[in-house]
Coordinates of C-alpha atoms in Angstrom, one line a residue:
M1 CA 0.0 0.0 0.0
A2 CA 1.3 3.5 -0.9
V3 CA 1.9 6.2 1.6
F4 CA -0.4 9.3 1.1
R5 CA 0.2 12.9 2.1
S6 CA -3.4 13.4 3.3
G7 CA -6.2 11.1 4.4
L8 CA -9.7 11.0 5.9
L9 CA -10.3 8.6 8.8
V10 CA -14.0 7.8 9.3
L11 CA -14.6 6.2 12.8
T12 CA -17.8 4.2 13.0
T13 CA -17.4 2.2 16.2
P14 CA -19.3 3.6 19.3
L15 CA -16.9 5.9 21.1
T16 CA -16.8 4.1 24.4
S17 CA -15.9 0.8 22.7
L18 CA -13.4 2.6 20.4
A19 CA -11.5 4.5 23.0
P20 CA -9.3 1.6 24.3
R21 CA -8.6 0.4 20.7
L22 CA -7.8 3.8 19.3
A23 CA -4.0 3.5 19.5
P24 CA -3.6 0.7 16.9
I25 CA -6.0 2.4 14.6
L26 CA -4.0 5.6 14.7
T27 CA -0.8 3.7 14.3
S28 CA -2.2 2.0 11.2
A29 CA -3.3 5.3 9.8
A30 CA 0.1 6.8 10.5
R31 CA 1.7 4.2 8.3
L32 CA -0.5 5.2 5.4
V33 CA -0.6 9.0 5.8
N34 CA 2.4 11.2 6.3
H35 CA 1.1 14.7 6.4
T36 CA -2.6 15.6 7.2
L37 CA -5.1 13.2 8.8
Y38 CA -8.6 14.4 9.0
V39 CA -10.9 12.4 11.4
H40 CA -14.7 12.2 11.0
L41 CA -16.7 10.8 13.8
Q42 CA -19.8 8.9 12.8
P43 CA -20.4 6.3 15.5
G44 CA -22.9 3.7 14.6
M45 CA -22.7 4.1 10.9
S46 CA -22.8 0.9 8.8
L47 CA -21.1 0.5 5.5
G48 CA -22.5 -3.0 4.9
G49 CA -26.0 -2.2 3.6
P50 CA -27.1 -1.6 0.0
A51 CA -28.0 2.0 0.6
Q52 CA -25.4 4.7 0.6
P53 CA -24.9 5.9 4.3
Q54 CA -25.7 9.5 5.0
S55 CA -23.9 11.8 7.5
S56 CA -26.0 12.4 10.6
P57 CA -25.6 14.8 13.5
V58 CA -23.7 13.6 16.6
Q59 CA -24.8 15.3 19.8
A60 CA -22.0 17.1 21.6
T61 CA -21.8 15.4 25.0
F62 CA -19.0 15.4 27.6
E63 CA -18.2 11.9 26.3
V64 CA -17.7 13.2 22.8
I65 CA -15.4 16.1 24.0
D66 CA -13.4 13.7 26.2
F67 CA -13.0 11.3 23.3
I68 CA -11.8 14.1 21.0
T69 CA -9.2 14.9 23.7
H70 CA -8.3 11.2 24.0
L71 CA -7.8 11.0 20.3
Y72 CA -5.6 14.1 20.1
A73 CA -3.5 12.8 23.1
G74 CA -3.1 9.4 21.4
A75 CA -2.1 11.1 18.1
D76 CA 0.8 12.9 19.8
V77 CA 3.0 9.9 19.4
H78 CA 2.7 10.4 15.7
R79 CA 4.0 14.0 15.5
H80 CA 4.6 13.8 11.7
L81 CA 0.8 13.8 11.4
D82 CA -1.2 17.0 11.4
V83 CA -4.4 15.5 12.9
R84 CA -7.6 17.5 12.5
I85 CA -10.9 16.2 14.0
L86 CA -13.7 17.5 11.9
L87 CA -16.6 19.0 13.9
T88 CA -19.1 19.6 11.1
N89 CA -21.6 17.0 12.2
I90 CA -21.1 17.4 16.0
R91 CA -23.8 19.7 17.4
T92 CA -24.8 21.0 20.8
K93 CA -28.2 20.2 22.2
S94 CA -29.7 23.7 21.6
F95 CA -28.4 23.9 18.0
L96 CA -29.3 20.7 16.1
P97 CA -30.4 21.9 12.7
P98 CA -30.4 19.3 9.9
L99 CA -27.1 18.7 8.2
T100 CA -26.7 20.3 4.8
S101 CA -25.8 18.1 1.9
S102 CA -23.1 20.4 0.5
V103 CA -19.6 19.0 0.2
Q104 CA -17.0 20.6 2.5
N105 CA -13.8 21.7 1.0
L106 CA -10.7 20.8 3.0
A107 CA -7.3 22.6 2.9
H108 CA -5.6 19.3 1.8
P109 CA -8.0 17.1 -0.2
P110 CA -7.8 13.5 1.2
E111 CA -6.0 11.0 -1.1
V112 CA -7.1 8.0 0.9
V113 CA -10.1 7.3 3.1
L114 CA -9.8 4.9 6.1
T115 CA -12.3 3.5 8.5
D116 CA -12.4 1.2 11.6
F117 CA -15.5 -0.5 10.1
Q118 CA -15.2 -4.2 10.9
T119 CA -16.4 -6.8 8.3
L120 CA -17.6 -10.2 9.5
D121 CA -14.8 -12.0 7.8
G122 CA -12.1 -9.5 8.6
S123 CA -11.3 -8.9 4.9
Q124 CA -10.9 -5.8 2.8
Y125 CA -14.6 -6.2 1.8
N126 CA -15.0 -4.4 -1.6
P127 CA -18.6 -3.3 -1.3
A128 CA -17.8 -1.7 2.1
K129 CA -14.8 0.1 0.6
Q130 CA -16.9 1.4 -2.3
Q131 CA -19.5 2.6 0.2
L132 CA -16.7 4.3 2.2
E133 CA -15.4 6.1 -0.9
R134 CA -18.9 7.3 -1.9
Y135 CA -19.6 8.5 1.6
A136 CA -16.3 10.4 1.9
T137 CA -16.8 12.0 -1.5
S138 CA -20.3 13.1 -0.6
C139 CA -19.1 14.8 2.6
Y140 CA -15.7 16.3 1.7
S141 CA -13.6 17.4 -1.2
C142 CA -11.4 14.4 -2.1
C143 CA -8.9 13.6 -4.8
P144 CA -10.5 12.2 -8.0
Q145 CA -8.7 8.8 -7.6
L146 CA -9.6 8.3 -3.9
S147 CA -8.3 5.1 -2.4
S148 CA -9.9 3.3 0.5
V149 CA -8.7 1.1 3.3
L150 CA -10.5 -0.7 6.1
L151 CA -8.6 -0.4 9.4
Y152 CA -9.3 -2.2 12.6
P153 CA -7.3 -3.3 15.6
D154 CA -6.3 -7.0 15.9
Y155 CA -9.2 -8.3 18.0
G156 CA -8.0 -11.9 17.7
P157 CA -9.4 -14.6 15.4
G158 CA -13.0 -14.0 14.6
V159 CA -13.6 -11.7 17.6
L160 CA -15.6 -8.5 17.1
P161 CA -16.0 -5.8 19.6
V162 CA -19.2 -6.2 21.5
G163 CA -20.9 -3.6 23.6
S164 CA -19.2 -1.1 25.8
L165 CA -16.0 -1.8 27.8
D166 CA -17.3 0.8 30.2
V167 CA -13.9 2.4 30.4
P168 CA -14.3 6.1 31.5
L169 CA -12.2 8.6 29.5
P170 CA -10.3 11.2 31.4
S171 CA -12.3 14.4 31.9
T172 CA -11.4 17.2 29.6
I173 CA -13.5 20.1 30.9
S174 CA -13.5 21.1 34.5
P175 CA -17.0 22.5 35.4
A176 CA -17.1 26.2 36.3
S177 CA -18.8 25.1 39.6
P178 CA -18.2 21.9 41.6
V179 CA -21.2 20.2 40.0
G180 CA -21.0 16.6 38.9
R181 CA -21.7 15.6 35.4
S182 CA -22.3 12.4 33.4
A183 CA -20.5 11.4 30.2
K184 CA -23.8 11.5 28.3
Q185 CA -24.7 15.0 29.5
P186 CA -25.1 17.3 26.6
V187 CA -22.8 20.3 26.3
R188 CA -24.5 23.7 26.3
G189 CA -24.0 25.8 23.2
H190 CA -23.4 29.6 23.0
Q191 CA -23.7 32.1 20.2
R192 CA -20.3 33.8 20.7
G193 CA -17.2 33.1 22.7
A194 CA -13.4 33.5 22.9
V195 CA -10.2 31.6 23.3
G196 CA -6.6 32.9 23.4
G197 CA -3.0 31.7 23.3
T198 CA 0.3 31.9 21.5
F199 CA -0.5 29.1 19.1
D200 CA 3.2 28.6 18.2
R201 CA 3.7 25.5 16.0
L202 CA 0.0 24.4 16.4
H203 CA 0.1 21.2 18.3
N204 CA -2.4 18.7 19.7
A205 CA -3.0 20.5 23.0
H206 CA -3.8 23.6 21.1
K207 CA -6.2 21.6 19.0
V208 CA -8.1 20.4 22.0
L209 CA -8.5 23.9 23.3
L210 CA -9.6 25.2 19.9
S211 CA -11.9 22.2 19.3
V212 CA -13.8 22.7 22.6
A213 CA -14.2 26.4 21.8
C214 CA -15.5 25.6 18.3
L215 CA -18.0 23.1 19.7
L216 CA -19.3 25.6 22.2
A217 CA -19.6 28.5 19.7
Q218 CA -22.4 28.4 17.2
E219 CA -22.0 31.7 15.4
Q220 CA -18.6 33.4 16.1
L221 CA -15.4 32.6 17.8
V222 CA -12.9 35.3 18.7
V223 CA -9.4 34.0 18.8
G224 CA -6.7 36.1 20.5
V225 CA -3.1 35.4 19.3
A226 CA -0.4 36.6 21.7
D227 CA 2.0 39.2 20.2
K228 CA 4.7 41.7 21.1
D229 CA 5.0 42.4 24.8
L230 CA 3.1 39.1 25.7
L231 CA 5.9 37.1 24.0
K232 CA 8.8 38.6 26.0
S233 CA 8.4 36.1 28.8
K234 CA 8.2 33.0 26.6
L235 CA 11.0 30.5 26.6
L236 CA 13.3 30.9 23.5
P237 CA 11.1 33.7 22.0
E238 CA 13.6 34.0 19.1
L239 CA 12.4 30.7 17.8
L240 CA 8.7 31.6 17.9
Q241 CA 6.9 31.6 14.5
P242 CA 6.1 35.1 13.3
Y243 CA 2.7 36.3 14.1
A244 CA 1.5 36.1 10.5
E245 CA 2.6 32.5 10.2
R246 CA 0.9 31.5 13.4
V247 CA -2.3 33.1 12.2
E248 CA -2.1 31.4 8.8
H249 CA -1.8 27.9 10.3
L250 CA -4.5 28.7 13.0
S251 CA -7.0 30.0 10.4
E252 CA -6.5 27.0 8.1
F253 CA -7.1 24.6 11.0
L254 CA -10.2 26.4 12.3
V255 CA -11.9 26.7 8.9
D256 CA -11.2 23.0 8.2
I257 CA -12.7 21.7 11.5
K258 CA -15.8 24.0 11.5
P259 CA -16.4 26.2 8.4
S260 CA -19.9 27.2 9.6
L261 CA -18.3 29.5 12.3
T262 CA -17.2 33.1 11.7
F263 CA -13.6 33.5 13.1
D264 CA -12.2 36.8 14.3
I265 CA -8.5 36.3 14.8
I266 CA -6.8 39.3 16.4
P267 CA -3.5 40.1 18.0
L268 CA -3.5 39.8 21.8
L269 CA -1.5 42.7 23.2
D270 CA -2.6 42.6 26.8
P271 CA -3.8 40.0 29.3
Y272 CA -7.5 40.8 28.9
G273 CA -7.9 41.3 25.1
P274 CA -11.4 41.4 23.7
A275 CA -12.6 39.0 26.4
G276 CA -12.3 41.8 28.8
S277 CA -14.2 44.4 26.8
D278 CA -16.6 42.7 24.3
P279 CA -20.1 42.7 25.8
S280 CA -21.4 40.2 23.2
L281 CA -19.1 37.4 24.3
E282 CA -20.7 34.6 26.4
F283 CA -17.9 32.2 27.2
L284 CA -14.1 31.9 27.5
V285 CA -12.1 28.7 27.1
V286 CA -8.9 28.5 29.2
S287 CA -6.4 25.9 30.1
E288 CA -5.4 24.8 33.6
E289 CA -2.5 27.2 33.4
T290 CA -4.6 30.2 32.2
Y291 CA -7.6 29.7 34.5
R292 CA -6.5 32.4 36.9
G293 CA -6.2 34.7 33.9
G294 CA -9.8 33.9 33.0
M295 CA -10.8 34.7 36.6
A296 CA -9.0 38.1 36.2
V297 CA -10.8 38.7 33.0
N298 CA -14.2 38.2 34.7
R299 CA -13.2 40.6 37.6
F300 CA -12.2 43.2 35.0
R301 CA -15.5 42.8 33.2
L302 CA -17.5 43.2 36.5
E303 CA -15.5 46.3 37.2
N304 CA -16.6 47.7 33.9
D305 CA -20.3 46.7 34.3
L306 CA -20.1 43.7 31.9
E307 CA -21.5 40.3 32.6
E308 CA -19.1 37.5 33.6
L309 CA -18.1 35.0 31.0
T310 CA -18.8 31.3 31.5
L311 CA -15.3 29.8 31.9
Y312 CA -14.5 26.4 30.5
Q313 CA -11.2 25.0 31.9
I314 CA -9.4 22.5 29.7
Q315 CA -7.1 19.9 31.2
L316 CA -3.5 19.9 29.9
L317 CA -2.2 17.1 27.7
K318 CA 0.6 15.2 29.3
D319 CA 3.8 14.6 27.3
L320 CA 5.0 11.2 28.3
N321 CA 8.2 11.5 26.3
H322 CA 9.4 14.8 27.6
K323 CA 13.2 15.2 28.1
E324 CA 15.2 16.9 30.9
N325 CA 14.3 20.6 31.2
E326 CA 11.2 20.1 29.1
E327 CA 7.7 20.5 30.4
D328 CA 5.7 17.4 31.2
K329 CA 2.8 18.7 29.1
V330 CA 2.5 19.0 25.3
S331 CA 3.9 22.5 24.9
S332 CA 5.3 24.8 22.2
S333 CA 8.2 25.7 24.5
S334 CA 9.4 22.1 24.5
F335 CA 9.1 22.0 20.7
R336 CA 11.3 25.1 20.6
Q337 CA 13.9 23.5 22.9
Q338 CA 13.9 20.5 20.6
M339 CA 14.8 22.8 17.7
L340 CA 18.1 23.7 19.4
G341 CA 21.0 22.2 17.4
N342 CA 18.8 21.5 14.3
L343 CA 19.4 23.0 10.9
L344 CA 16.8 25.7 10.4
R345 CA 17.6 26.7 6.8
P346 CA 19.8 25.4 4.0
P347 CA 23.5 26.2 4.3
H348 CA 25.3 28.7 2.1
K349 CA 27.2 27.3 -0.9
R350 CA 30.8 28.5 -0.8
P351 CA 32.4 27.3 -4.0
E352 CA 35.4 29.6 -3.3
L353 CA 36.4 27.6 -0.3
P354 CA 38.4 24.4 -0.8
P355 CA 36.2 21.2 -1.0
G356 CA 36.2 19.2 2.2
F357 CA 36.7 22.3 4.3
Y358 CA 33.6 23.6 6.2
V359 CA 33.3 26.9 8.0
I360 CA 30.9 27.8 10.8
G361 CA 30.4 31.4 12.0
L362 CA 29.5 31.3 15.7
T363 CA 27.9 34.4 17.2
G364 CA 25.6 35.6 20.0
I365 CA 24.9 38.6 22.1
S366 CA 27.4 39.6 24.9
G367 CA 27.1 37.2 27.8
S368 CA 25.4 34.5 25.7
G369 CA 28.1 31.9 26.5
K370 CA 29.3 31.9 22.9
S371 CA 32.9 31.3 23.8
S372 CA 32.1 28.3 26.0
V373 CA 30.2 26.8 23.0
A374 CA 33.3 27.4 20.9
Q375 CA 35.5 25.5 23.4
R376 CA 33.0 22.6 23.3
L377 CA 33.2 22.5 19.5
K378 CA 37.0 22.6 19.8
G379 CA 36.7 19.6 22.1
L380 CA 34.8 17.7 19.4
G381 CA 37.5 18.4 16.7
A382 CA 36.8 21.8 15.3
Y383 CA 39.5 24.4 14.6
V384 CA 38.4 27.5 16.5
I385 CA 39.4 31.1 15.4
D386 CA 38.8 33.6 18.2
S387 CA 38.1 37.0 16.6
D388 CA 38.9 38.7 20.0
H389 CA 42.4 37.3 19.9
L390 CA 42.8 38.4 16.3
G391 CA 41.7 41.9 17.4
H392 CA 44.4 41.9 20.1
R393 CA 47.0 40.9 17.5
A394 CA 45.8 43.7 15.2
Y395 CA 45.9 46.3 17.9
A396 CA 49.4 45.3 19.2
P397 CA 52.4 47.6 18.3
G398 CA 53.5 46.6 14.8
G399 CA 50.1 44.9 14.2
P400 CA 48.2 45.6 10.9
A401 CA 45.7 48.0 12.6
Y402 CA 48.0 49.7 15.1
Q403 CA 49.2 52.7 13.0
P404 CA 45.8 53.3 11.3
V405 CA 44.0 53.4 14.6
V406 CA 46.6 55.7 16.2
E407 CA 46.4 58.1 13.2
A408 CA 42.6 58.1 13.4
F409 CA 42.2 58.6 17.1
G410 CA 45.4 60.2 18.3
T411 CA 48.2 59.3 20.6
D412 CA 46.2 60.0 23.7
I413 CA 44.6 56.6 23.4
L414 CA 48.1 55.0 24.1
H415 CA 49.5 53.7 27.4
K416 CA 53.0 55.1 28.3
D417 CA 54.5 52.0 26.8
G418 CA 52.9 52.7 23.4
I419 CA 50.2 50.0 23.7
I420 CA 46.7 51.0 22.7
N421 CA 44.5 51.5 25.8
R422 CA 41.4 49.7 24.6
K423 CA 39.3 51.1 27.5
V424 CA 40.1 54.7 26.5
L425 CA 39.5 53.8 22.8
G426 CA 36.2 52.1 23.8
S427 CA 35.0 55.2 25.7
R428 CA 35.8 57.3 22.6
V429 CA 33.7 55.3 20.3
F430 CA 31.0 54.0 22.6
G431 CA 27.7 55.7 21.9
N432 CA 29.2 57.6 19.0
K433 CA 28.2 56.0 15.7
K434 CA 30.5 58.1 13.6
Q435 CA 33.5 57.3 15.6
L436 CA 32.5 53.7 15.9
K437 CA 32.2 53.4 12.1
I438 CA 35.7 54.9 11.7
L439 CA 37.1 52.2 14.0
T440 CA 35.2 49.3 12.5
D441 CA 36.1 50.4 9.0
I442 CA 39.7 49.9 10.1
M443 CA 39.4 46.8 12.2
W444 CA 36.9 44.5 10.4
P445 CA 38.8 44.1 7.1
V446 CA 42.0 43.5 9.1
I447 CA 40.5 40.9 11.3
A448 CA 38.8 39.2 8.3
K449 CA 42.2 39.0 6.6
L450 CA 43.8 37.5 9.7
A451 CA 40.9 35.0 10.0
R452 CA 41.5 33.8 6.4
E453 CA 45.1 33.3 7.2
E454 CA 44.0 31.2 10.2
M455 CA 41.7 29.2 8.0
E456 CA 44.6 28.4 5.7
Q457 CA 46.5 27.2 8.8
A458 CA 43.5 25.0 9.8
M459 CA 43.6 23.4 6.3
A460 CA 47.3 22.9 6.6
E461 CA 46.7 21.0 9.8
G462 CA 44.2 18.7 8.1
K463 CA 41.1 20.1 9.9
H464 CA 37.8 19.7 8.1
V465 CA 35.6 22.1 10.3
C466 CA 36.6 25.6 11.2
V467 CA 34.6 27.8 13.7
I468 CA 35.0 31.6 13.6
D469 CA 34.0 32.8 17.0
A470 CA 32.8 36.4 16.5
A471 CA 30.3 38.5 18.4
M472 CA 30.1 41.0 15.4
L473 CA 30.0 38.3 12.7
L474 CA 26.9 39.5 11.0
E475 CA 27.5 43.3 11.5
A476 CA 30.9 42.9 9.9
G477 CA 29.5 41.0 7.0
W478 CA 31.6 37.9 7.7
Q479 CA 28.7 35.5 7.0
N480 CA 30.1 35.7 3.4
M481 CA 33.1 33.7 4.7
V482 CA 31.1 30.8 6.2
H483 CA 28.8 28.0 5.2
E484 CA 26.5 28.3 8.3
V485 CA 25.8 30.8 11.0
W486 CA 25.3 29.4 14.5
T487 CA 23.9 31.7 17.2
V488 CA 23.9 31.2 20.9
V489 CA 20.8 32.8 22.6
I490 CA 19.8 33.5 26.2
P491 CA 17.2 35.9 27.7
E492 CA 18.4 39.5 27.8
T493 CA 17.9 39.6 31.6
E494 CA 20.3 36.6 32.0
A495 CA 22.8 38.3 29.6
V496 CA 22.8 41.5 31.8
R497 CA 23.3 39.4 34.9
R498 CA 26.3 37.6 33.4
I499 CA 27.9 40.8 32.1
V500 CA 27.6 42.5 35.5
E501 CA 29.1 39.4 37.2
R502 CA 31.8 38.8 34.6
D503 CA 32.9 42.4 33.8
G504 CA 32.0 44.3 36.9
L505 CA 29.8 46.7 35.0
S506 CA 26.6 48.3 36.3
E507 CA 23.3 46.9 35.1
D508 CA 22.7 50.1 33.0
A509 CA 26.1 49.8 31.4
A510 CA 25.5 46.1 30.6
Q511 CA 22.1 47.1 29.1
S512 CA 23.7 49.8 27.0
R513 CA 26.3 47.3 25.7
L514 CA 23.5 44.9 24.6
Q515 CA 21.6 47.8 22.9
S516 CA 24.6 48.6 20.8
Q517 CA 24.6 45.1 19.4
M518 CA 22.2 43.2 17.1
S519 CA 19.4 41.6 19.2
G520 CA 19.2 37.8 19.6
Q521 CA 16.1 37.9 17.3
Q522 CA 18.0 39.7 14.5
L523 CA 20.8 37.1 14.8
V524 CA 18.5 34.1 14.8
D525 CA 16.7 35.5 11.7
Q526 CA 19.9 35.0 9.8
S527 CA 21.1 31.8 11.5
H528 CA 21.2 28.2 10.4
V529 CA 21.6 26.6 13.8
V530 CA 20.6 28.0 17.3
L531 CA 21.9 26.9 20.6
S532 CA 21.4 28.1 24.2
T533 CA 23.4 28.0 27.4
L534 CA 20.4 28.8 29.6
W535 CA 20.5 25.4 31.4
E536 CA 23.1 23.3 33.2
P537 CA 26.5 22.8 31.4
H538 CA 25.7 19.1 30.6
V539 CA 22.6 20.3 28.8
T540 CA 24.6 22.7 26.7
Q541 CA 27.1 19.9 26.0
R542 CA 24.3 17.7 24.8
Q543 CA 23.0 20.4 22.4
V544 CA 26.5 21.0 21.0
E545 CA 27.1 17.3 20.5
K546 CA 23.7 17.0 18.7
A547 CA 24.5 20.0 16.5
W548 CA 28.0 18.5 15.7
A549 CA 26.6 15.1 14.9
L550 CA 24.0 16.6 12.5
L551 CA 26.7 18.8 10.9
Q552 CA 28.9 15.7 10.3
K553 CA 25.9 14.0 8.7
R554 CA 25.3 17.1 6.4
I555 CA 29.0 17.2 5.4
S556 CA 29.2 13.5 4.6
E557 CA 26.0 13.7 2.5
A558 CA 27.0 16.9 0.7
P559 CA 27.8 16.4 -3.1
S560 CA 31.5 16.5 -3.7
G561 CA 33.2 18.5 -6.4
P562 CA 32.5 22.0 -7.7

């Protein structure tokens, strides 16, 4: 059987019976689909009769919502799959109009339709497959040559699932008040509601939050997407997807799962957003982590003579495979941590450099731990060129920059012994863009020339990887000398703390130093690999070893010759 980019999984088994058998069904689907898997819930539907089955409404009960959560949680082990549970036929009690017969267009038309429908003989029963294809085509936009597969768990020889296993699913929604509820209890619908988040690299926990909000809303859903100041406290904010990209992925997902809703996606610039001021909103969906924020929104509304919103608190999805320093929930911050050391964009081609010789430009803001990363790379076999040491050589009496710098800035920058006083020189150019440019116009070409001489020395020693350790790599334009730019990032507050501790500067002076450099975000935007020294040294070592191993793999797989 071929592997398809996108597929539609039609689940026909009653949900309570299906829940414990969902894992093998998802695993089978994951072997056949490698990109987008749409899931359509139609419990109780039969594909065995002569008449073509019709889509029918499924009432939104707490069991249905819990099952949707269970499905997304189970799908998290197949992270190559973008799973989307379609909510078109799932209706709340007070909103159960007849389903329309129009075909829903999906962002990625399914190439294969799969189902858990169980035939009596356990075979790929052709009439059932034909019924499945016709059913899928009547509900959704599909590829013209739609394939079909009957999926079912291995129940054992001749054994069919009978009745309910009566296995309760974990609860998804915490009630706003401590009132018990049954699995079959219908979920109340509302006209308009809101949900908010960062929605970076839309993952299955996001999809649970959004799916519950879409089920509750019947006309409009306002979605706040965190931006600007609300992103500053995020872990590794430099690796966040841009706002427009997050909105694009979010919009596509929402329109796919419930096209009947009107979506108002807006930037969230403060903790309250539209939920704090829109009088027409009726509910707000929050996670366990943001529940207190939801309570604050309601207090804010009451202070401004608005009615409280009904709060729906969604339980977090646990990440059973999280690593050290990663959160134990499915989270975007863990995904960003996992990006450290990975190649983010294709390397530069440098045909002017000798074949078999690969150059990394290592940079980062002051205090980022760049030099410690350079030493770790040296320990793994890289030849490291320290641009600071080259600068010292260039400034030394008789060095290539000594006379031009003295002529440009005068002899009063010299110690009595004739050595350039770099502190005096620094105070002359610091905060003076014109003077700084005079200095860099002298120094950067000189250091670049010395670096090229060092690269020749590395090749003479038989080294295959050279690292240029340079804080001003990108400002100086030295990225033209390297195949890849690697950037070390840490939060600015941590950088200030390190600079104060290391150099004895005041916090204001440390802050000023950082403001005179490119920001971490600007560096990352031009980088191929990102690392961070935010955690314990052994975590940094593991990152560097991962980046080095992936680099060696890239080099070995690169085409040889010009």
